[in-house]
PDB file of C-alpha atoms and ligand atoms in Angstrom:
ATOM      1  CA  MET X   6       5.974  -9.411  -1.262  1.00 98.00           C
ATOM      2  CA  ARG X   7       3.587  -7.663   1.099  1.00 98.00           C
ATOM      3  CA  ILE X   8       2.615  -3.990   0.844  1.00 98.00           C
ATOM      4  CA  ASP X   9       0.730  -2.326   3.722  1.00 99.00           C
ATOM      5  CA  ILE X  10      -0.769   1.042   2.811  1.00 98.00           C
ATOM      6  CA  ILE X  11      -1.813   3.429   5.588  1.00 98.00           C
ATOM      7  CA  SER X  12      -4.343   6.083   4.620  1.00 98.00           C
ATOM      8  CA  VAL X  13      -7.228   8.208   5.885  1.00 97.00           C
ATOM      9  CA  LEU X  14      -9.068   7.315   2.652  1.00 97.00           C
ATOM     10  CA  PRO X  15      -8.399   3.599   2.112  1.00 97.00           C
ATOM     11  CA  GLN X  16     -11.527   3.286  -0.069  1.00 97.00           C
ATOM     12  CA  LEU X  17      -9.770   5.484  -2.633  1.00 97.00           C
ATOM     13  CA  LEU X  18      -7.176   2.743  -3.041  1.00 97.00           C
ATOM     14  CA  GLU X  19      -9.543  -0.166  -3.501  1.00 97.00           C
ATOM     15  CA  SER X  20     -10.162   0.080  -7.240  1.00 97.00           C
ATOM     16  CA  PRO X  21      -6.549   0.253  -8.505  1.00 96.00           C
ATOM     17  CA  PHE X  22      -5.859  -3.079  -6.800  1.00 96.00           C
ATOM     18  CA  SER X  23      -9.142  -4.752  -7.814  1.00 97.00           C
ATOM     19  CA  ASP X  24      -8.586  -5.019 -11.561  1.00 94.00           C
ATOM     20  CA  SER X  25      -6.315  -6.362 -14.251  1.00 94.00           C
ATOM     21  CA  ILE X  26      -2.627  -7.034 -13.552  1.00 94.00           C
ATOM     22  CA  LEU X  27      -2.607  -5.912  -9.904  1.00 96.00           C
ATOM     23  CA  LYS X  28      -5.655  -8.040  -9.109  1.00 97.00           C
ATOM     24  CA  ARG X  29      -4.165 -11.112 -10.806  1.00 97.00           C
ATOM     25  CA  ALA X  30      -0.828 -10.631  -9.026  1.00 97.00           C
ATOM     26  CA  GLN X  31      -2.674 -10.858  -5.713  1.00 97.00           C
ATOM     27  CA  GLN X  32      -4.802 -13.809  -6.808  1.00 97.00           C
ATOM     28  CA  LYS X  33      -1.637 -15.672  -7.842  1.00 97.00           C
ATOM     29  CA  GLY X  34      -0.217 -15.016  -4.354  1.00 98.00           C
ATOM     30  CA  LEU X  35       2.717 -12.980  -5.733  1.00 98.00           C
ATOM     31  CA  VAL X  36       1.858  -9.923  -3.650  1.00 98.00           C
ATOM     32  CA  GLU X  37      -0.421  -9.148  -0.735  1.00 98.00           C
ATOM     33  CA  VAL X  38      -1.728  -5.577  -0.583  1.00 98.00           C
ATOM     34  CA  VAL X  39      -3.332  -4.635   2.732  1.00 98.00           C
ATOM     35  CA  LEU X  40      -5.092  -1.293   3.255  1.00 98.00           C
ATOM     36  CA  HIS X  41      -5.288   0.273   6.728  1.00 98.00           C
ATOM     37  CA  ASN X  42      -7.571   3.073   7.831  1.00 98.00           C
ATOM     38  CA  LEU X  43      -5.487   5.413   9.970  1.00 98.00           C
ATOM     39  CA  ARG X  44      -8.610   6.442  11.911  1.00 98.00           C
ATOM     40  CA  ASP X  45      -8.771   2.916  13.375  1.00 98.00           C
ATOM     41  CA  PHE X  46      -5.602   3.809  15.268  1.00 98.00           C
ATOM     42  CA  SER X  47      -6.872   7.071  16.722  1.00 98.00           C
ATOM     43  CA  LEU X  48      -7.579   6.904  20.438  1.00 96.00           C
ATOM     44  CA  ASP X  49     -10.055   9.763  20.684  1.00 93.00           C
ATOM     45  CA  LYS X  50     -13.837   9.491  20.336  1.00 96.00           C
ATOM     46  CA  GLN X  51     -13.984  11.485  17.093  1.00 96.00           C
ATOM     47  CA  LYS X  52     -11.306   9.263  15.532  1.00 97.00           C
ATOM     48  CA  SER X  53      -9.410  12.399  14.588  1.00 97.00           C
ATOM     49  CA  VAL X  54      -5.981  12.047  13.017  1.00 97.00           C
ATOM     50  CA  ASP X  55      -4.948  15.692  12.552  1.00 97.00           C
ATOM     51  CA  ASP X  56      -4.590  18.927  14.492  1.00 97.00           C
ATOM     52  CA  TYR X  57      -3.603  22.592  14.156  1.00 97.00           C
ATOM     53  CA  ALA X  58       0.048  23.360  13.429  1.00 96.00           C
ATOM     54  CA  PHE X  59       2.168  24.610  16.331  1.00 97.00           C
ATOM     55  CA  GLY X  60       3.129  28.172  15.528  1.00 97.00           C
ATOM     56  CA  GLY X  61      -0.072  28.799  13.615  1.00 96.00           C
ATOM     57  CA  GLY X  62      -0.740  28.983   9.895  1.00 94.00           C
ATOM     58  CA  ALA X  63      -3.403  27.560   7.629  1.00 93.00           C
ATOM     59  CA  GLY X  64      -3.926  23.822   7.283  1.00 93.00           C
ATOM     60  CA  MET X  65      -3.973  20.800   9.527  1.00 96.00           C
ATOM     61  CA  VAL X  66      -1.070  18.491  10.343  1.00 97.00           C
ATOM     62  CA  MET X  67      -1.376  14.718  10.732  1.00 97.00           C
ATOM     63  CA  ASN X  68      -0.713  13.601  14.318  1.00 98.00           C
ATOM     64  CA  ILE X  69       2.191  11.334  15.140  1.00 98.00           C
ATOM     65  CA  GLU X  70       0.297   9.076  17.565  1.00 98.00           C
ATOM     66  CA  PRO X  71      -2.118   7.178  15.259  1.00 98.00           C
ATOM     67  CA  ILE X  72       0.655   6.777  12.685  1.00 98.00           C
ATOM     68  CA  ASP X  73       3.074   5.432  15.295  1.00 98.00           C
ATOM     69  CA  ARG X  74       0.433   3.048  16.633  1.00 98.00           C
ATOM     70  CA  CYS X  75      -0.403   1.736  13.163  1.00 98.00           C
ATOM     71  CA  ILE X  76       3.231   1.268  12.077  1.00 99.00           C
ATOM     72  CA  GLY X  77       4.024  -0.235  15.512  1.00 98.00           C
ATOM     73  CA  ALA X  78       1.183  -2.768  15.181  1.00 98.00           C
ATOM     74  CA  LEU X  79       2.458  -3.825  11.754  1.00 98.00           C
ATOM     75  CA  LYS X  80       6.078  -4.057  12.870  1.00 98.00           C
ATOM     76  CA  ALA X  81       5.051  -6.213  15.843  1.00 98.00           C
ATOM     77  CA  LYS X  82       3.869  -8.870  13.362  1.00 98.00           C
ATOM     78  CA  ARG X  83       6.708  -8.891  10.805  1.00 98.00           C
ATOM     79  CA  SER X  84       9.781  -6.929   9.839  1.00 98.00           C
ATOM     80  CA  TYR X  85       9.664  -4.315   7.080  1.00 99.00           C
ATOM     81  CA  ASP X  86      12.373  -3.362   4.586  1.00 98.00           C
ATOM     82  CA  GLU X  87      11.157   0.201   4.121  1.00 99.00           C
ATOM     83  CA  VAL X  88       8.561   2.544   5.594  1.00 99.00           C
ATOM     84  CA  ILE X  89       7.815   4.896   2.704  1.00 99.00           C
ATOM     85  CA  TYR X  90       6.134   8.296   3.011  1.00 98.00           C
ATOM     86  CA  LEU X  91       4.537   9.613  -0.189  1.00 98.00           C
ATOM     87  CA  THR X  92       5.165  13.340  -0.333  1.00 98.00           C
ATOM     88  CA  PRO X  93       5.768  15.961  -3.043  1.00 97.00           C
ATOM     89  CA  ASP X  94       9.128  16.865  -1.478  1.00 97.00           C
ATOM     90  CA  GLY X  95      10.411  13.268  -1.507  1.00 98.00           C
ATOM     91  CA  GLU X  96      12.949  11.690  -3.863  1.00 98.00           C
ATOM     92  CA  LEU X  97      11.581  11.726  -7.434  1.00 98.00           C
ATOM     93  CA  LEU X  98      10.384   8.249  -8.414  1.00 98.00           C
ATOM     94  CA  ASN X  99      12.138   6.622 -11.355  1.00 97.00           C
ATOM     95  CA  GLN X 100      12.529   3.105 -12.775  1.00 96.00           C
ATOM     96  CA  LYS X 101      15.700   2.448 -10.770  1.00 96.00           C
ATOM     97  CA  ILE X 102      13.886   3.082  -7.468  1.00 98.00           C
ATOM     98  CA  SER X 103      10.994   0.812  -8.508  1.00 98.00           C
ATOM     99  CA  ASN X 104      13.451  -1.920  -9.555  1.00 97.00           C
ATOM    100  CA  GLN X 105      15.215  -1.706  -6.178  1.00 98.00           C
ATOM    101  CA  LEU X 106      11.955  -1.770  -4.205  1.00 98.00           C
ATOM    102  CA  SER X 107      10.697  -4.766  -6.218  1.00 97.00           C
ATOM    103  CA  LEU X 108      13.519  -6.821  -4.645  1.00 97.00           C
ATOM    104  CA  LYS X 109      12.255  -6.148  -1.099  1.00 98.00           C
ATOM    105  CA  GLY X 110       9.983  -8.375   0.966  1.00 98.00           C
ATOM    106  CA  ASN X 111       7.664  -6.174   3.031  1.00 98.00           C
ATOM    107  CA  LEU X 112       6.911  -2.497   2.516  1.00 99.00           C
ATOM    108  CA  ILE X 113       4.790   0.049   4.369  1.00 99.00           C
ATOM    109  CA  MET X 114       3.481   3.074   2.449  1.00 99.00           C
ATOM    110  CA  LEU X 115       2.111   6.055   4.371  1.00 98.00           C
ATOM    111  CA  CYS X 116      -0.167   8.450   2.482  1.00 98.00           C
ATOM    112  CA  GLY X 117      -0.010  12.075   3.584  1.00 95.00           C
ATOM    113  CA  HIS X 118      -2.919  14.531   3.677  1.00 88.00           C
ATOM    114  CA  TYR X 119      -3.612  18.134   4.628  1.00 80.00           C
ATOM    115  CA  LYS X 120      -0.339  20.006   5.294  1.00 89.00           C
ATOM    116  CA  GLY X 121       1.496  16.713   5.757  1.00 94.00           C
ATOM    117  CA  VAL X 122       2.634  14.752   8.798  1.00 98.00           C
ATOM    118  CA  ASP X 123       4.234  15.933  12.027  1.00 98.00           C
ATOM    119  CA  GLU X 124       7.947  16.197  11.190  1.00 98.00           C
ATOM    120  CA  ARG X 125       8.789  13.682  13.951  1.00 98.00           C
ATOM    121  CA  VAL X 126       7.080  10.959  11.882  1.00 98.00           C
ATOM    122  CA  ARG X 127       9.552  11.658   9.093  1.00 98.00           C
ATOM    123  CA  GLN X 128      12.502  11.826  11.471  1.00 98.00           C
ATOM    124  CA  HIS X 129      11.816   8.674  13.457  1.00 98.00           C
ATOM    125  CA  LEU X 130       9.382   6.354  11.658  1.00 98.00           C
ATOM    126  CA  ILE X 131       9.959   6.826   7.927  1.00 98.00           C
ATOM    127  CA  THR X 132      12.931   5.263   6.094  1.00 99.00           C
ATOM    128  CA  LYS X 133      12.265   6.588   2.578  1.00 98.00           C
ATOM    129  CA  GLU X 134      10.326   9.538   1.104  1.00 98.00           C
ATOM    130  CA  ILE X 135       9.066   9.369  -2.466  1.00 98.00           C
ATOM    131  CA  SER X 136       7.393  11.869  -4.799  1.00 98.00           C
ATOM    132  CA  ILE X 137       5.818  10.785  -8.074  1.00 98.00           C
ATOM    133  CA  GLY X 138       6.403  14.172  -9.712  1.00 98.00           C
ATOM    134  CA  ASP X 139       6.798  17.894  -9.164  1.00 97.00           C
ATOM    135  CA  TYR X 140       3.117  18.675  -8.691  1.00 97.00           C
ATOM    136  CA  VAL X 141       0.845  18.467  -5.661  1.00 96.00           C
ATOM    137  CA  LEU X 142      -1.917  15.866  -5.336  1.00 97.00           C
ATOM    138  CA  SER X 143      -4.757  16.080  -2.827  1.00 95.00           C
ATOM    139  CA  GLY X 144      -3.222  13.211  -0.873  1.00 96.00           C
ATOM    140  CA  GLY X 145      -0.648  10.447  -1.110  1.00 98.00           C
ATOM    141  CA  GLU X 146      -3.150   7.714  -2.112  1.00 98.00           C
ATOM    142  CA  LEU X 147      -2.823   8.070  -5.879  1.00 98.00           C
ATOM    143  CA  ALA X 148       0.943   8.336  -5.491  1.00 98.00           C
ATOM    144  CA  ALA X 149       0.983   5.110  -3.418  1.00 98.00           C
ATOM    145  CA  ALA X 150      -1.071   3.361  -6.113  1.00 98.00           C
ATOM    146  CA  VAL X 151       1.400   4.534  -8.788  1.00 98.00           C
ATOM    147  CA  LEU X 152       4.395   3.418  -6.738  1.00 98.00           C
ATOM    148  CA  ALA X 153       2.843   0.035  -5.872  1.00 98.00           C
ATOM    149  CA  ASP X 154       1.877  -0.591  -9.516  1.00 98.00           C
ATOM    150  CA  SER X 155       5.376   0.202 -10.761  1.00 98.00           C
ATOM    151  CA  ILE X 156       6.811  -2.270  -8.207  1.00 98.00           C
ATOM    152  CA  ILE X 157       4.276  -5.098  -8.516  1.00 98.00           C
ATOM    153  CA  ARG X 158       4.529  -5.394 -12.318  1.00 96.00           C
ATOM    154  CA  LEU X 159       8.245  -6.176 -11.858  1.00 96.00           C
ATOM    155  CA  LEU X 160       7.693  -9.162  -9.537  1.00 96.00           C
ATOM    156  CA  PRO X 161       8.561 -12.470 -11.208  1.00 95.00           C
ATOM    157  CA  GLY X 162       5.428 -14.148 -12.592  1.00 95.00           C
ATOM    158  CA  VAL X 163       3.230 -11.035 -12.618  1.00 95.00           C
ATOM    159  CA  LEU X 164       3.655 -10.266 -16.319  1.00 93.00           C
ATOM    160  CA  ASN X 165       3.737 -12.905 -19.025  1.00 85.00           C
ATOM    161  CA  ASP X 166       6.409 -12.960 -21.767  1.00 68.00           C
ATOM    162  CA  GLU X 167       4.414 -10.755 -24.111  1.00 58.00           C
ATOM    163  CA  THR X 168       4.185  -7.933 -21.621  1.00 60.00           C
ATOM    164  CA  SER X 169       7.596  -8.544 -20.081  1.00 74.00           C
ATOM    165  CA  ALA X 170       8.812  -5.608 -18.023  1.00 81.00           C
ATOM    166  CA  LEU X 171      12.258  -5.937 -19.610  1.00 75.00           C
ATOM    167  CA  SER X 172      11.071  -4.248 -22.819  1.00 77.00           C
ATOM    168  CA  ASP X 173       9.490  -1.314 -20.951  1.00 83.00           C
ATOM    169  CA  SER X 174      10.630   2.240 -21.530  1.00 82.00           C
ATOM    170  CA  PHE X 175      13.470   3.212 -19.111  1.00 84.00           C
ATOM    171  CA  GLN X 176      14.381  -0.393 -18.293  1.00 81.00           C
ATOM    172  CA  ASP X 177      17.629  -0.163 -20.335  1.00 83.00           C
ATOM    173  CA  GLY X 178      17.864   3.625 -20.117  1.00 86.00           C
ATOM    174  CA  LEU X 179      15.979   4.025 -23.428  1.00 94.00           C
ATOM    175  CA  LEU X 180      12.375   4.853 -24.252  1.00 95.00           C
ATOM    176  CA  ALA X 181      10.413   2.108 -26.040  1.00 94.00           C
ATOM    177  CA  PRO X 182      10.193   2.277 -29.862  1.00 95.00           C
ATOM    178  CA  PRO X 183       6.931   2.991 -31.740  1.00 97.00           C
ATOM    179  CA  VAL X 184       4.556   0.027 -32.164  1.00 97.00           C
ATOM    180  CA  TYR X 185       1.871  -0.654 -34.781  1.00 98.00           C
ATOM    181  CA  THR X 186      -0.907  -3.180 -35.339  1.00 97.00           C
ATOM    182  CA  ARG X 187      -3.443  -3.947 -38.086  1.00 97.00           C
ATOM    183  CA  PRO X 188      -4.574  -2.527 -40.429  1.00 98.00           C
ATOM    184  CA  ALA X 189      -1.263  -1.955 -42.283  1.00 98.00           C
ATOM    185  CA  ASN X 190      -2.856   0.928 -44.157  1.00 98.00           C
ATOM    186  CA  TYR X 191      -5.396   3.120 -42.418  1.00 98.00           C
ATOM    187  CA  ASN X 192      -6.701   5.958 -44.594  1.00 98.00           C
ATOM    188  CA  GLY X 193      -3.329   6.141 -46.313  1.00 98.00           C
ATOM    189  CA  TRP X 194      -1.359   6.134 -43.034  1.00 98.00           C
ATOM    190  CA  HIS X 195       1.066   3.274 -43.538  1.00 98.00           C
ATOM    191  CA  VAL X 196       2.925   1.034 -41.130  1.00 98.00           C
ATOM    192  CA  PRO X 197       6.699   1.244 -41.798  1.00 98.00           C
ATOM    193  CA  GLU X 198       7.494  -1.415 -44.439  1.00 98.00           C
ATOM    194  CA  ILE X 199      10.393  -2.857 -42.427  1.00 98.00           C
ATOM    195  CA  LEU X 200       8.037  -4.096 -39.692  1.00 98.00           C
ATOM    196  CA  ARG X 201       6.201  -6.205 -42.290  1.00 98.00           C
ATOM    197  CA  SER X 202       9.374  -7.540 -43.925  1.00 98.00           C
ATOM    198  CA  GLY X 203       9.753 -10.568 -41.640  1.00 97.00           C
ATOM    199  CA  ASN X 204      13.492  -9.787 -41.314  1.00 98.00           C
ATOM    200  CA  LEU X 205      13.864 -10.053 -37.540  1.00 97.00           C
ATOM    201  CA  LYS X 206      17.430  -8.768 -37.457  1.00 98.00           C
ATOM    202  CA  LYS X 207      16.535  -5.645 -39.460  1.00 98.00           C
ATOM    203  CA  ILE X 208      13.397  -5.117 -37.334  1.00 98.00           C
ATOM    204  CA  GLU X 209      15.479  -5.291 -34.149  1.00 97.00           C
ATOM    205  CA  GLU X 210      17.958  -2.757 -35.580  1.00 98.00           C
ATOM    206  CA  TRP X 211      15.120  -0.446 -36.635  1.00 98.00           C
ATOM    207  CA  ARG X 212      13.531  -0.605 -33.177  1.00 97.00           C
ATOM    208  CA  HIS X 213      16.847   0.106 -31.510  1.00 97.00           C
ATOM    209  CA  GLU X 214      17.464   3.140 -33.746  1.00 98.00           C
ATOM    210  CA  LYS X 215      13.962   4.482 -33.055  1.00 98.00           C
ATOM    211  CA  SER X 216      14.441   3.972 -29.299  1.00 96.00           C
ATOM    212  CA  ILE X 217      17.673   5.944 -29.373  1.00 96.00           C
ATOM    213  CA  ALA X 218      16.166   8.730 -31.507  1.00 98.00           C
ATOM    214  CA  ARG X 219      13.091   8.991 -29.269  1.00 97.00           C
ATOM    215  CA  THR X 220      15.210   9.069 -26.100  1.00 96.00           C
ATOM    216  CA  GLN X 221      17.568  11.724 -27.530  1.00 96.00           C
ATOM    217  CA  GLU X 222      14.590  13.849 -28.503  1.00 97.00           C
ATOM    218  CA  ARG X 223      12.380  13.422 -25.414  1.00 97.00           C
ATOM    219  CA  ARG X 224      14.721  12.486 -22.561  1.00 94.00           C
ATOM    220  CA  PRO X 225      18.208  13.681 -23.509  1.00 93.00           C
ATOM    221  CA  ASN X 226      19.280  13.357 -19.860  1.00 89.00           C
ATOM    222  CA  SER X 227      18.450   9.634 -19.726  1.00 84.00           C
ATOM    223  CA  MET X 228      20.892   8.891 -22.542  1.00 81.00           C
ATOM    224  CA  LYS X 229      23.660   8.917 -19.954  1.00 75.00           C
ATOM    225  CA  ASN X 230      22.024   5.939 -18.187  1.00 69.00           C
ATOM    226  CA  TYR X 231      22.093   3.976 -21.408  1.00 73.00           C
ATOM    227  CA  SER X 232      24.763   1.335 -21.879  1.00 66.00           C
ATOM    228  CA  GLU X 233      25.060  -0.343 -25.308  1.00 68.00           C
TER     229      GLU X 233
HETATM  230  N1  LIG B 325       1.277  13.746  -2.128  1.00 55.81           N
HETATM  231  C1  LIG B 325       0.837  14.876  -2.725  1.00 55.81           C
HETATM  232  N2  LIG B 325       1.469  15.099  -3.876  1.00 55.81           N
HETATM  233  C2  LIG B 325       2.350  14.070  -4.041  1.00 55.81           C
HETATM  234  C3  LIG B 325       3.304  13.750  -5.038  1.00 55.81           C
HETATM  235  N3  LIG B 325       3.506  14.519  -6.103  1.00 55.81           N
HETATM  236  N4  LIG B 325       4.030  12.620  -4.870  1.00 55.81           N
HETATM  237  C4  LIG B 325       3.853  11.859  -3.772  1.00 55.81           C
HETATM  238  N5  LIG B 325       2.988  12.122  -2.813  1.00 55.81           N
HETATM  239  C5  LIG B 325       2.227  13.219  -2.929  1.00 55.81           C
END
């Protein structure tokens, strides 16, 4: 998979991809993440990428031209499955969307700033709009990092068996059960006896019950996605 991220602040995206699982995924050749500075595609001397809104009002709007030139340059080299715009009014991200995107080959992510992008970008250049939650960030960069992380960890070979994505919360419609590690007794706070019993069948049943109880309590709406 290849993910191209277009941003006015590409340096903000460097660290999430330079550590741990996302770094190793790139080193193993399972994903290529390429950051692009939108200003490099501006034709004017000041390298500006935004302008006042037609009709007035506070806040700047990102110009269509540098965005079109950047996306056009990428598309001239390879084909892309989706051109995603990160925006608070996009479709709310969930595990199903990440699963679907993890099956794609090449993705472009466009990070918004200021009052957003000229609407014609959304009408003609973008194929999918995603929000990571009903709150407003200063720009789309952190949202792109969240989206890319949720996709990359699903790619075959990125996680080992111990951290397999299949046992993640939401993957089967249920939240993950509680987990414990040593010591078994910390200041009188005990690990549930069943987890130390060695009875794998009973442990599995216990975990399943806890997953269901936690989902009913915290995400009652996701119970409908759950199939036994
Ligand atoms: N840009 C600003 N806020 C955002 C959000 N919540 N999701 C995606 N992109 C954003």
